């Protein structure tokens, strides 16, 4: 099924398999811990490096942007037919949730949730046809850097309401 053919009605028929947090089980999703160089003057965090394409299986980058998300806001759901995202956080704490919508995938309907941010810098690769989104978990806002495999094209952005499915996947959960 193409990304453009996904509907809210179809999403509601799926039986999602939520996996343990911070474990990549979806085929093609890569989570890379980032290196922080810390000394008495401050720190430098490597966000992306061309050698990672071959070494870690990341995509070649054609477009990079930064997005600010206010505390408590959930930005989702969406997916792409063509481009690959690589998310990282430069300020704050974020939950990223990913759903495999590729019917031919061995991990179809798997749901992965990851936490990343200043205390655990990571880069997450999200291939095409994986529905995804994020929630800002720290105040006042979270800064997300997205390194994309293609120049942004609104025609490759398929959006759905944040609560159409899996509204209970978002943290924090009290108890």
mmCIF file of C-alpha atoms in Angstrom, residues 1 4 16 23 32-33 38 41 43 45 61 65 78-79 103 121 125-126 130 139 141 155 165-166 173-174:
data_model
loop_
_atom_site.group_PDB
_atom_site.id
_atom_site.type_symbol
_atom_site.label_atom_id
_atom_site.label_comp_id
_atom_site.label_asym_id
_atom_site.label_seq_id
_atom_site.Cartn_x
_atom_site.Cartn_y
_atom_site.Cartn_z
ATOM 1 C CA UNK A 1 0.000 0.000 0.000
ATOM 2 C CA UNK A 4 -1.140 8.159 -0.192
ATOM 3 C CA UNK A 16 -0.786 -2.776 16.738
ATOM 4 C CA UNK A 23 14.317 -0.981 21.446
ATOM 5 C CA UNK A 32 22.487 5.626 16.926
ATOM 6 C CA UNK A 33 23.811 6.972 20.206
ATOM 7 C CA UNK A 38 32.906 17.247 26.895
ATOM 8 C CA UNK A 41 34.890 24.757 28.207
ATOM 9 C CA UNK A 43 30.599 20.312 24.870
ATOM 10 C CA UNK A 45 27.817 16.758 20.010
ATOM 11 C CA UNK A 61 21.195 13.834 3.511
ATOM 12 C CA UNK A 65 15.724 21.702 9.315
ATOM 13 C CA UNK A 78 2.476 11.407 9.403
ATOM 14 C CA UNK A 79 4.411 9.300 6.926
ATOM 15 C CA UNK A 103 2.146 -4.645 4.732
ATOM 16 C CA UNK A 121 21.666 12.211 22.497
ATOM 17 C CA UNK A 125 16.507 6.809 11.179
ATOM 18 C CA UNK A 126 12.896 6.474 9.987
ATOM 19 C CA UNK A 130 6.636 4.265 8.645
ATOM 20 C CA UNK A 139 9.840 22.839 29.155
ATOM 21 C CA UNK A 141 10.219 23.616 24.279
ATOM 22 C CA UNK A 155 3.317 16.110 -1.745
ATOM 23 C CA UNK A 165 -4.937 5.608 16.749
ATOM 24 C CA UNK A 166 -2.515 4.850 19.592
ATOM 25 C CA UNK A 173 1.855 7.701 32.170
ATOM 26 C CA UNK A 174 1.080 8.221 35.812
#
